[in-house]
Coordinates of N, CA and C in Angstrom, one line a residue:
M8 N 260.4 182.3 168.8 CA 260.2 180.9 169.4 C 259.3 181.1 170.5
T9 N 258.3 180.0 170.5 CA 257.1 180.0 171.5 C 257.7 179.6 172.9
S10 N 257.4 180.4 173.9 CA 257.9 180.0 175.3 C 257.0 178.9 175.8
Q11 N 257.7 177.9 176.5 CA 257.0 176.8 177.0 C 256.5 177.1 178.5
P12 N 255.4 176.6 178.9 CA 254.8 176.7 180.2 C 255.8 176.3 181.3
G13 N 255.6 176.8 182.5 CA 256.4 176.4 183.7 C 256.0 175.2 184.3
A14 N 255.1 175.3 185.3 CA 254.7 174.1 186.1 C 253.8 173.2 185.3
P15 N 253.8 171.8 185.6 CA 252.9 170.9 184.9 C 251.5 171.2 185.0
G16 N 250.7 170.9 184.0 CA 249.3 171.2 184.1 C 248.7 171.2 182.6
W17 N 247.5 171.5 182.5 CA 246.7 171.6 181.2 C 246.8 173.1 180.7
Y18 N 247.3 173.3 179.5 CA 247.4 174.5 178.8 C 246.9 174.5 177.5
P19 N 246.6 175.6 176.9 CA 246.1 175.6 175.5 C 247.1 175.0 174.6
D20 N 246.6 174.1 173.7 CA 247.4 173.5 172.8 C 248.1 174.4 171.9
P21 N 249.4 174.4 171.7 CA 250.1 175.3 170.8 C 249.6 175.3 169.3
S22 N 248.9 174.1 168.9 CA 248.4 173.9 167.6 C 247.0 174.7 167.4
G23 N 246.5 175.1 168.6 CA 245.3 175.7 168.5 C 244.1 174.8 168.7
R24 N 244.2 173.5 169.0 CA 243.3 172.5 169.1 C 242.9 172.2 170.5
G25 N 242.2 173.0 171.3 CA 241.7 172.6 172.6 C 242.8 172.7 173.6
Q26 N 242.9 171.7 174.6 CA 243.8 171.7 175.7 C 244.9 170.6 175.5
R27 N 246.1 170.8 176.1 CA 247.1 169.8 176.1 C 248.0 169.8 177.4
Y28 N 248.4 168.5 177.8 CA 249.0 168.5 179.2 C 250.5 168.7 179.0
W29 N 251.0 169.6 179.8 CA 252.4 169.9 180.0 C 253.0 169.3 181.2
D30 N 254.0 168.4 181.2 CA 254.5 167.6 182.4 C 255.7 168.5 183.0
G31 N 256.0 169.7 182.4 CA 257.2 170.3 183.0 C 258.3 170.3 182.0
N32 N 258.4 169.3 181.2 CA 259.5 169.1 180.1 C 258.9 169.1 178.7
T33 N 258.0 168.2 178.6 CA 257.4 168.0 177.3 C 255.8 168.0 177.2
W34 N 255.3 168.3 176.1 CA 253.9 168.2 175.9 C 253.4 166.7 175.8
G35 N 252.3 166.5 176.5 CA 251.6 165.2 176.3 C 250.7 165.0 175.0
P36 N 250.1 163.9 174.9 CA 249.2 163.8 173.7 C 248.0 164.8 173.8
P37 N 247.4 165.0 172.6 CA 246.4 166.0 172.6 C 245.1 165.5 173.4
S38 N 244.3 166.4 173.9 CA 243.1 166.0 174.6 C 242.2 165.2 173.7
P39 N 241.5 164.1 174.3 CA 240.7 163.2 173.4 C 239.8 164.0 172.6
D40 N 239.1 165.1 173.1 CA 238.0 165.8 172.3 C 238.6 166.9 171.6
A41 N 239.9 167.1 171.5 CA 240.5 168.2 170.8 C 240.2 168.1 169.2
G42 N 239.6 169.0 168.6 CA 239.4 169.0 167.1 C 238.4 168.1 166.7
T43 N 237.7 167.3 167.5 CA 236.7 166.3 167.2 C 235.4 166.9 167.4
P44 N 234.5 167.1 166.2 CA 233.2 167.6 166.4 C 232.2 166.8 167.3
K45 N 231.5 167.4 168.1 CA 230.6 166.7 169.0 C 229.4 166.1 168.2
K46 N 229.1 164.9 168.4 CA 228.1 164.2 167.7 C 226.7 164.5 168.4
L47 N 225.6 164.6 167.6 CA 224.2 164.8 168.1 C 223.8 163.5 168.6
P48 N 223.0 163.5 169.6 CA 222.5 162.3 170.3 C 221.7 161.6 169.2
R49 N 221.6 160.2 169.4 CA 220.9 159.4 168.3 C 219.4 159.8 168.4
K50 N 218.8 160.0 169.6 CA 217.5 160.3 169.7 C 217.1 161.6 169.0
L51 N 218.0 162.6 169.0 CA 217.8 163.9 168.4 C 217.8 163.6 166.8
W52 N 218.7 162.8 166.2 CA 218.7 162.5 164.8 C 217.4 161.9 164.5
I53 N 216.9 160.9 165.2 CA 215.6 160.3 164.9 C 214.5 161.3 164.9
G54 N 214.4 162.1 165.8 CA 213.4 163.1 165.9 C 213.4 164.1 164.7
I55 N 214.6 164.5 164.3 CA 214.7 165.4 163.0 C 214.3 164.6 161.8
A56 N 214.7 163.3 161.7 CA 214.2 162.4 160.6 C 212.7 162.3 160.5
V57 N 212.0 162.2 161.7 CA 210.6 162.0 161.8 C 209.9 163.4 161.2
V58 N 210.3 164.5 161.7 CA 209.8 165.7 161.4 C 209.9 166.1 159.9
F59 N 211.1 165.7 159.3 CA 211.3 166.0 158.0 C 210.5 165.1 157.1
G60 N 210.2 163.8 157.6 CA 209.4 162.9 156.8 C 208.0 163.4 156.8
I61 N 207.5 163.9 158.0 CA 206.0 164.5 158.1 C 205.9 165.6 157.1
F62 N 206.9 166.5 157.0 CA 206.8 167.7 156.1 C 206.8 167.2 154.8
L63 N 207.7 166.3 154.4 CA 207.6 165.7 153.0 C 206.4 165.1 152.6
I64 N 205.7 164.4 153.3 CA 204.5 163.6 153.0 C 203.5 164.7 152.9
A65 N 203.4 165.7 153.7 CA 202.4 166.7 153.6 C 202.6 167.6 152.4
A66 N 203.8 167.9 152.0 CA 204.1 168.6 150.8 C 203.7 167.8 149.5
I67 N 204.0 166.5 149.5 CA 203.5 165.7 148.3 C 202.0 165.5 148.3
S68 N 201.4 165.4 149.4 CA 199.9 165.2 149.5 C 199.3 166.6 148.9
D69 N 199.8 167.7 149.4 CA 199.2 169.0 149.1 C 199.5 169.2 147.5
D70 N 200.6 168.9 147.0 CA 200.9 169.1 145.6 C 199.9 168.2 144.8
G71 N 199.7 167.0 145.2 CA 198.7 166.2 144.5 C 197.3 166.7 144.5
S72 N 196.9 167.2 145.6 CA 195.6 167.9 145.8 C 195.3 169.0 144.9
S73 N 196.4 169.9 144.8 CA 196.5 171.1 144.1 C 196.3 170.7 142.6
N74 N 197.2 169.6 142.3 CA 197.2 169.2 140.8 C 195.9 168.7 140.4
K75 N 195.2 167.9 141.3 CA 193.9 167.3 141.0 C 192.9 168.4 141.0
S76 N 193.0 169.4 141.8 CA 192.0 170.5 141.8 C 192.1 171.3 140.4
A77 N 193.5 171.6 140.1 CA 193.7 172.3 138.9 C 193.3 171.6 137.7
S78 N 193.4 170.2 137.7 CA 193.0 169.4 136.6 C 191.5 169.4 136.5
T79 N 190.8 169.3 137.6 CA 189.3 169.3 137.7 C 188.9 170.7 137.1
S80 N 189.4 171.7 137.6 CA 189.1 173.0 137.2 C 189.2 173.3 135.8
S81 N 190.4 172.7 135.3 CA 190.8 172.8 133.9 C 189.7 172.1 133.1
S82 N 189.4 170.8 133.4 CA 188.5 170.0 132.7 C 187.0 170.7 132.8
S83 N 186.6 171.2 133.8 CA 185.4 171.9 133.9 C 185.3 173.1 133.0
S84 N 186.4 173.8 133.0 CA 186.4 174.9 132.2 C 186.4 174.7 130.7
A85 N 187.1 173.5 130.3 CA 187.0 173.1 129.0 C 185.8 172.6 128.6
A86 N 185.1 171.9 129.4 CA 183.7 171.5 129.1 C 182.9 172.6 129.0
A87 N 182.9 173.6 129.8 CA 182.0 174.7 129.7 C 182.3 175.5 128.4
A88 N 183.5 175.7 128.0 CA 183.8 176.3 126.8 C 183.3 175.6 125.6
L89 N 183.3 174.3 125.8 CA 182.8 173.4 124.6 C 181.3 173.5 124.4
S90 N 180.5 173.5 125.5 CA 179.2 173.5 125.5 C 178.4 174.9 125.4
A91 N 179.2 175.8 125.9 CA 178.5 177.2 126.0 C 178.8 178.1 124.7
P92 N 177.8 178.8 124.2 CA 177.9 179.6 123.1 C 178.9 180.7 123.4
S93 N 179.6 181.3 122.4 CA 180.7 182.2 122.6 C 180.2 183.5 123.1
S94 N 179.0 183.9 123.1 CA 178.5 185.1 123.5 C 177.1 185.0 124.1
T95 N 176.7 185.9 125.1 CA 175.4 185.8 125.7 C 174.4 186.7 125.0
S96 N 175.0 187.4 124.0 CA 174.0 188.3 123.2 C 173.7 187.7 121.9
F97 N 172.8 188.3 121.2 CA 172.3 187.7 119.9 C 172.5 188.8 118.9
P98 N 173.7 189.0 118.3 CA 173.9 190.2 117.4 C 173.0 190.1 116.1
A99 N 172.5 191.2 115.7 CA 171.6 191.2 114.5 C 172.5 191.2 113.3
A100 N 173.4 190.1 113.1 CA 174.2 190.1 112.0 C 173.5 189.4 110.8
S101 N 174.0 189.4 109.6 CA 173.3 188.7 108.5 C 173.7 187.3 108.6
A102 N 174.8 186.9 109.2 CA 175.2 185.5 109.2 C 176.0 185.2 110.4
A103 N 176.1 183.8 110.9 CA 177.0 183.5 112.1 C 177.5 182.1 111.6
R104 N 178.8 181.8 112.3 CA 179.4 180.7 111.8 C 179.8 179.9 113.0
D105 N 179.5 178.6 113.0 CA 180.0 177.7 114.0 C 180.5 176.3 113.3
G106 N 181.8 176.2 113.7 CA 182.5 175.0 112.9 C 182.6 175.3 111.4
Q107 N 182.2 174.4 110.6 CA 182.2 174.5 109.2 C 180.9 175.2 108.6
F108 N 179.9 175.3 109.5 CA 178.6 175.8 108.9 C 178.5 177.3 109.1
E109 N 178.0 177.9 108.1 CA 177.5 179.4 108.1 C 176.1 179.3 108.1
F110 N 175.4 180.1 109.1 CA 173.9 180.1 109.1 C 173.4 181.5 108.9
R111 N 172.3 181.5 108.1 CA 171.6 182.8 107.9 C 170.1 182.6 108.1
V112 N 169.5 183.5 108.7 CA 168.1 183.5 108.9 C 167.4 184.3 107.8
L113 N 166.7 183.6 107.0 CA 166.1 184.3 105.8 C 164.6 184.7 106.1
G114 N 164.0 184.2 107.2 CA 162.7 184.6 107.5 C 162.1 184.0 108.7
V115 N 161.1 184.7 109.2 CA 160.3 184.1 110.5 C 158.9 184.2 110.3
D116 N 158.2 183.1 110.5 CA 156.7 183.2 110.6 C 156.2 182.4 111.7
R117 N 154.9 182.8 111.9 CA 154.1 182.0 113.0 C 152.9 181.3 112.3
A118 N 152.6 180.1 112.8 CA 151.5 179.3 112.3 C 150.9 178.3 113.3
K119 N 149.7 178.1 113.2 CA 149.1 177.0 114.0 C 149.4 175.6 113.7
S120 N 149.7 175.5 112.3 CA 150.1 174.1 111.9 C 151.2 174.1 111.0
F121 N 152.1 173.1 110.9 CA 153.2 173.1 109.9 C 153.5 171.6 109.7
G122 N 153.8 171.3 108.4 CA 154.3 169.9 108.1 C 153.3 169.0 108.4
G123 N 151.9 169.3 108.4 CA 150.9 168.3 108.8 C 150.7 168.1 110.2
E124 N 151.4 168.9 111.0 CA 151.2 168.8 112.5 C 150.5 170.1 113.1
T125 N 149.8 169.9 114.1 CA 149.2 171.1 114.8 C 150.0 171.4 116.0
A126 N 150.3 172.7 116.3 CA 151.1 173.1 117.5 C 150.1 173.1 118.7
K127 N 150.7 172.8 119.9 CA 150.0 172.8 121.1 C 149.7 174.3 121.4
G128 N 150.8 175.1 121.0 CA 150.6 176.6 121.1 C 150.5 177.2 119.8
E129 N 151.7 177.6 119.3 CA 151.8 178.0 117.9 C 153.3 177.7 117.4
F130 N 153.5 177.6 116.2 CA 154.8 177.3 115.6 C 155.5 178.6 115.3
V131 N 156.7 178.7 115.7 CA 157.6 179.7 115.2 C 158.4 179.1 114.1
V132 N 158.2 179.5 112.9 CA 158.9 178.8 111.8 C 160.1 179.7 111.3
V133 N 161.2 179.2 111.5 CA 162.5 179.9 111.0 C 163.0 179.3 109.7
T134 N 163.1 180.2 108.7 CA 163.7 179.5 107.4 C 165.1 179.9 107.5
L135 N 165.9 178.8 107.5 CA 167.4 178.9 107.8 C 168.2 178.4 106.5
H136 N 169.2 179.2 106.2 CA 170.1 178.8 105.1 C 171.4 178.4 105.9
V137 N 171.9 177.2 105.4 CA 173.0 176.6 106.0 C 174.1 176.3 104.9
E138 N 175.3 176.8 105.0 CA 176.3 176.6 104.0 C 177.5 175.9 104.7
N139 N 178.1 174.9 104.0 CA 179.3 174.2 104.5 C 180.5 175.0 103.9
T140 N 181.1 175.7 104.8 CA 182.4 176.5 104.3 C 183.7 175.8 104.5
G141 N 183.6 174.5 105.0 CA 184.7 173.7 105.3 C 185.3 173.0 104.2
S142 N 186.2 171.9 104.5 CA 186.9 171.3 103.4 C 186.5 169.9 103.4
D143 N 185.5 169.3 104.1 CA 185.0 168.0 104.1 C 183.4 168.1 104.3
A144 N 182.8 166.9 104.0 CA 181.4 166.9 104.2 C 181.0 166.9 105.6
R145 N 179.9 167.6 105.9 CA 179.5 167.7 107.4 C 177.9 167.5 107.4
S146 N 177.5 166.7 108.5 CA 176.1 166.4 108.6 C 175.3 167.6 109.4
F147 N 174.2 167.9 108.8 CA 173.4 169.0 109.4 C 172.2 168.3 110.0
Y148 N 171.9 168.6 111.3 CA 170.8 168.2 112.0 C 170.0 169.1 112.8
G149 N 168.7 169.2 112.3 CA 167.8 170.3 112.8 C 167.6 170.2 114.4
G150 N 167.7 169.1 115.0 CA 167.5 169.0 116.4 C 168.6 169.7 117.1
N151 N 169.8 170.1 116.5 CA 170.9 170.7 117.2 C 170.7 172.1 117.2
Q152 N 169.8 172.8 116.6 CA 169.5 174.2 116.5 C 168.3 174.6 117.5
K153 N 168.7 175.5 118.4 CA 167.8 175.9 119.6 C 167.3 177.3 119.4
L154 N 166.0 177.5 119.6 CA 165.4 178.8 119.6 C 165.4 179.3 121.0
V155 N 165.7 180.6 121.2 CA 165.6 181.2 122.5 C 164.7 182.4 122.6
D156 N 163.9 182.5 123.6 CA 163.1 183.6 123.8 C 163.7 184.7 124.7
T157 N 163.0 185.8 124.8 CA 163.6 186.9 125.6 C 163.8 186.7 127.0
A158 N 163.2 185.6 127.5 CA 163.5 185.2 129.0 C 164.6 184.2 129.1
G159 N 165.3 183.9 128.0 CA 166.6 183.1 128.0 C 166.1 181.6 128.0
R160 N 164.9 181.3 127.8 CA 164.4 179.9 127.7 C 164.7 179.3 126.3
Q161 N 165.1 178.0 126.2 CA 165.6 177.5 124.9 C 164.4 176.4 124.6
Y162 N 164.2 176.4 123.2 CA 163.2 175.5 122.6 C 163.8 174.6 121.5
A163 N 163.5 173.3 121.7 CA 164.0 172.3 120.7 C 163.0 172.3 119.5
A164 N 163.6 172.1 118.4 CA 162.7 172.0 117.1 C 161.7 170.8 117.2
D165 N 160.5 170.9 116.7 CA 159.5 169.9 116.7 C 159.7 168.9 115.6
G166 N 160.2 167.8 116.0 CA 160.6 166.7 115.1 C 159.5 166.3 114.1
P167 N 158.3 165.8 114.6 CA 157.2 165.5 113.6 C 157.0 166.6 112.6
A168 N 156.9 167.8 113.1 CA 156.5 168.8 112.1 C 157.6 169.1 111.1
M169 N 158.8 168.8 111.4 CA 159.9 169.0 110.5 C 160.2 167.7 109.7
F170 N 159.4 166.8 109.7 CA 159.6 165.6 108.9 C 159.7 165.9 107.4
G171 N 160.7 165.5 106.7 CA 160.7 165.8 105.3 C 161.5 167.1 105.0
E172 N 161.8 167.8 106.1 CA 162.8 168.9 105.9 C 164.1 168.5 105.6
T173 N 164.9 169.4 104.9 CA 166.3 169.0 104.4 C 167.1 168.8 105.7
S174 N 167.9 167.7 105.6 CA 168.8 167.4 106.6 C 169.8 166.4 106.2
G175 N 170.9 166.0 106.8 CA 172.0 165.1 106.3 C 173.2 165.8 105.9
D176 N 174.0 165.1 105.1 CA 175.2 165.6 104.8 C 175.2 166.7 103.8
I177 N 176.1 167.7 104.0 CA 176.2 168.8 103.1 C 177.7 168.8 102.8
N178 N 178.1 168.7 101.5 CA 179.3 168.6 100.9 C 179.9 170.1 100.9
P179 N 181.3 170.2 100.9 CA 181.9 171.4 101.0 C 181.5 172.4 99.9
G180 N 181.2 173.7 100.1 CA 180.8 174.6 99.2 C 179.4 174.7 98.9
F181 N 178.6 173.6 99.3 CA 177.1 173.5 99.1 C 176.3 174.1 100.3
S182 N 175.2 174.3 100.0 CA 174.3 174.9 101.1 C 172.8 174.2 100.9
I183 N 172.1 174.5 102.0 CA 170.7 174.0 102.0 C 169.8 175.1 102.6
E184 N 168.6 175.1 102.2 CA 167.5 175.9 102.9 C 166.5 175.1 103.5
T185 N 166.3 175.2 104.8 CA 165.4 174.4 105.5 C 164.5 175.2 106.4
H186 N 163.4 174.6 106.9 CA 162.5 175.3 108.0 C 162.6 174.7 109.3
M187 N 162.8 175.6 110.2 CA 162.9 175.0 111.7 C 161.6 175.4 112.4
A188 N 160.9 174.4 112.9 CA 159.5 174.8 113.5 C 159.8 174.5 115.0
Y189 N 159.3 175.5 115.8 CA 159.3 175.4 117.3 C 158.0 175.7 117.8
D190 N 157.4 174.8 118.6 CA 156.3 174.9 119.3 C 156.3 175.7 120.6
V191 N 155.7 177.0 120.5 CA 155.8 177.9 121.7 C 154.4 178.3 122.3
V192 N 154.5 178.8 123.4 CA 153.2 179.5 123.9 C 152.8 180.7 123.0
P193 N 151.6 180.8 122.6 CA 151.2 181.9 121.7 C 151.7 183.2 122.3
G194 N 152.3 184.1 121.4 CA 152.7 185.3 121.9 C 154.2 185.3 122.5
T195 N 154.8 184.3 122.5 CA 156.3 184.2 123.1 C 157.1 185.1 122.3
A196 N 157.8 186.0 122.9 CA 158.8 186.9 122.3 C 160.1 186.2 122.0
V197 N 160.4 185.9 120.8 CA 161.6 185.2 120.5 C 162.8 186.1 120.3
Q198 N 163.9 185.7 120.7 CA 165.1 186.5 120.6 C 166.2 186.1 119.6
G199 N 166.5 184.8 119.5 CA 167.4 184.4 118.6 C 167.6 182.9 118.5
L200 N 168.5 182.4 117.7 CA 168.9 181.1 117.4 C 170.2 180.8 118.0
I201 N 170.5 179.6 118.6 CA 171.7 179.0 118.9 C 171.9 178.1 117.9
C202 N 172.9 178.3 117.0 CA 173.1 177.4 115.7 C 174.3 176.6 116.1
H203 N 174.3 175.2 115.8 CA 175.4 174.3 116.1 C 175.8 173.6 114.8
D204 N 177.1 173.6 114.6 CA 177.7 172.7 113.6 C 177.4 171.2 113.9
S205 N 177.5 170.9 115.3 CA 177.3 169.6 115.7 C 176.8 169.6 117.2
M206 N 176.4 168.5 117.7 CA 175.8 168.6 119.1 C 176.9 168.9 120.2
F207 N 178.3 168.7 119.7 CA 179.2 169.0 120.7 C 179.9 170.4 120.4
S208 N 179.5 171.1 119.3 CA 180.1 172.4 119.1 C 179.7 173.5 120.0
G209 N 180.5 174.6 120.1 CA 180.3 175.7 120.9 C 178.9 176.5 120.7
G210 N 178.6 176.5 119.5 CA 177.3 177.3 119.1 C 177.5 178.7 118.8
A211 N 176.8 179.3 117.7 CA 176.9 180.6 117.3 C 175.6 181.2 117.5
R212 N 175.5 182.4 118.1 CA 174.2 183.0 118.3 C 173.8 184.1 117.2
L213 N 172.5 183.9 116.8 CA 172.0 184.7 115.7 C 170.7 185.2 116.0
A214 N 170.5 186.6 115.9 CA 169.3 187.2 116.3 C 168.1 186.7 115.2
V215 N 167.0 186.5 115.7 CA 165.7 186.2 114.9 C 165.0 187.5 114.6
V216 N 164.7 187.7 113.4 CA 164.1 189.0 113.0 C 162.6 188.7 112.6
E217 N 161.7 189.5 113.3 CA 160.3 189.3 113.0 C 159.8 190.7 112.6
G218 N 159.0 190.9 111.5 CA 158.4 192.1 111.1 C 159.4 193.2 110.8
G219 N 160.6 192.7 110.3 CA 161.6 193.6 109.8 C 162.5 194.3 110.9
Y220 N 162.5 193.7 112.1 CA 163.3 194.2 113.1 C 163.9 193.1 114.1
A221 N 165.0 193.2 114.7 CA 165.6 192.2 115.4 C 164.9 192.3 116.8
T222 N 164.5 191.2 117.4 CA 163.7 191.2 118.6 C 164.6 191.2 120.0
N223 N 165.9 191.3 119.7 CA 166.9 191.2 121.0 C 167.2 192.8 121.4

């Protein structure tokens, strides 16, 4: 049995909740703040809410910027992958494939005139075999095929000189043989072709062979 205090006064509450008054005979009511958690001041709560809001806005803004940056980077990478050839070298392979088309260089000649046109410099004339290895018809366009010299410069085919050369749709399993004429400065050392299935394809690199050897 718990012993009671003697003289009247404030003593530890027997229930363990703060202080309680003893009048000499009985316990009084519990102290008003006994067992009641202290409340934080209103201003402190407002300050905490403001700081939390600032951090939340900053986090959302940073995440949006990161996502935008990642999206931009991803789009740029995808565009680069679409437009850039798959390799920086020109392998001396017998054939190269881009999309549905398989390309083969059958021969290379140089001439001052071709197709009724006179070159400003000289024409590099590439005889090209193109086969549709896909499952549907695909249009071949000579203007999509670029000649590259040993300095990395790219040349477009000469349209007027190629007038009448084979182009247009190639059905699956069929092939064409056409001549690609490029007007270059006389003596330009050519390296290869960047062959395209379409103007949006990645491109396949194929070495150009002159005089029985690959120039790359």
